CSV table of N, CA and C in Angstrom, one decimal:
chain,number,residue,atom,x,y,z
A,1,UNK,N,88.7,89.4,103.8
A,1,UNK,CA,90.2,89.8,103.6
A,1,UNK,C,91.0,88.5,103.5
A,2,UNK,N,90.7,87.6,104.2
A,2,UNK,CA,91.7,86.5,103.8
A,2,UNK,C,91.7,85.6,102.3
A,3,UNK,N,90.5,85.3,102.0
A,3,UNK,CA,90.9,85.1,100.5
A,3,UNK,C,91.6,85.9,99.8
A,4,UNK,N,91.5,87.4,100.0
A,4,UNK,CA,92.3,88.0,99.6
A,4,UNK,C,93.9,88.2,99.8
A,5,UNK,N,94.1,87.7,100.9
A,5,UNK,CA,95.2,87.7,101.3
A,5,UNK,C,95.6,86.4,100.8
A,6,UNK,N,95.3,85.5,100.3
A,6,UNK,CA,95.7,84.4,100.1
A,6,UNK,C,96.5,84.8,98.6
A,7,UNK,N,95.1,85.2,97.8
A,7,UNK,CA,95.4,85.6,96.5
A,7,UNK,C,96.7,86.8,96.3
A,8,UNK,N,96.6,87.7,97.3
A,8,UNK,CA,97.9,88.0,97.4
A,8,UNK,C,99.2,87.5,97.1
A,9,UNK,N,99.4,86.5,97.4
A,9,UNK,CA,100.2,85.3,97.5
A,9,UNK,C,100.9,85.3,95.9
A,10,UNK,N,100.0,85.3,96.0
A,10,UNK,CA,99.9,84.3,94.7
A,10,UNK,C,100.4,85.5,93.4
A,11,UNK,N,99.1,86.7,93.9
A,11,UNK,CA,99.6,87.7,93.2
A,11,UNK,C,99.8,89.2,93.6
A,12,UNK,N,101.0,89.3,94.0
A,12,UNK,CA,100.8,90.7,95.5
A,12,UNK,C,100.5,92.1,94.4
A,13,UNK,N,99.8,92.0,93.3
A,13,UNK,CA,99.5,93.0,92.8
A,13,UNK,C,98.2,93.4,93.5
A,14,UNK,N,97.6,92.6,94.3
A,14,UNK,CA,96.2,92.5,95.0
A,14,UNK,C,96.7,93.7,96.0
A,15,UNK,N,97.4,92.9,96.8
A,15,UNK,CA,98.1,93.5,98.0
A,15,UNK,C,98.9,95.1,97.8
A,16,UNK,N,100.0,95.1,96.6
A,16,UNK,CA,100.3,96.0,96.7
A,16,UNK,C,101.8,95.6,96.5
């Protein structure tokens, strides 16, 4: 989950 959460960042279409 945290690379993901990183990528989030970057692109919160990940996140939501």
């Amino acid at each position: 989950n945290f690379p993901l959460d990183l990528a989030a960042v970057v692109v919160p279409s990940t996140n939501g």
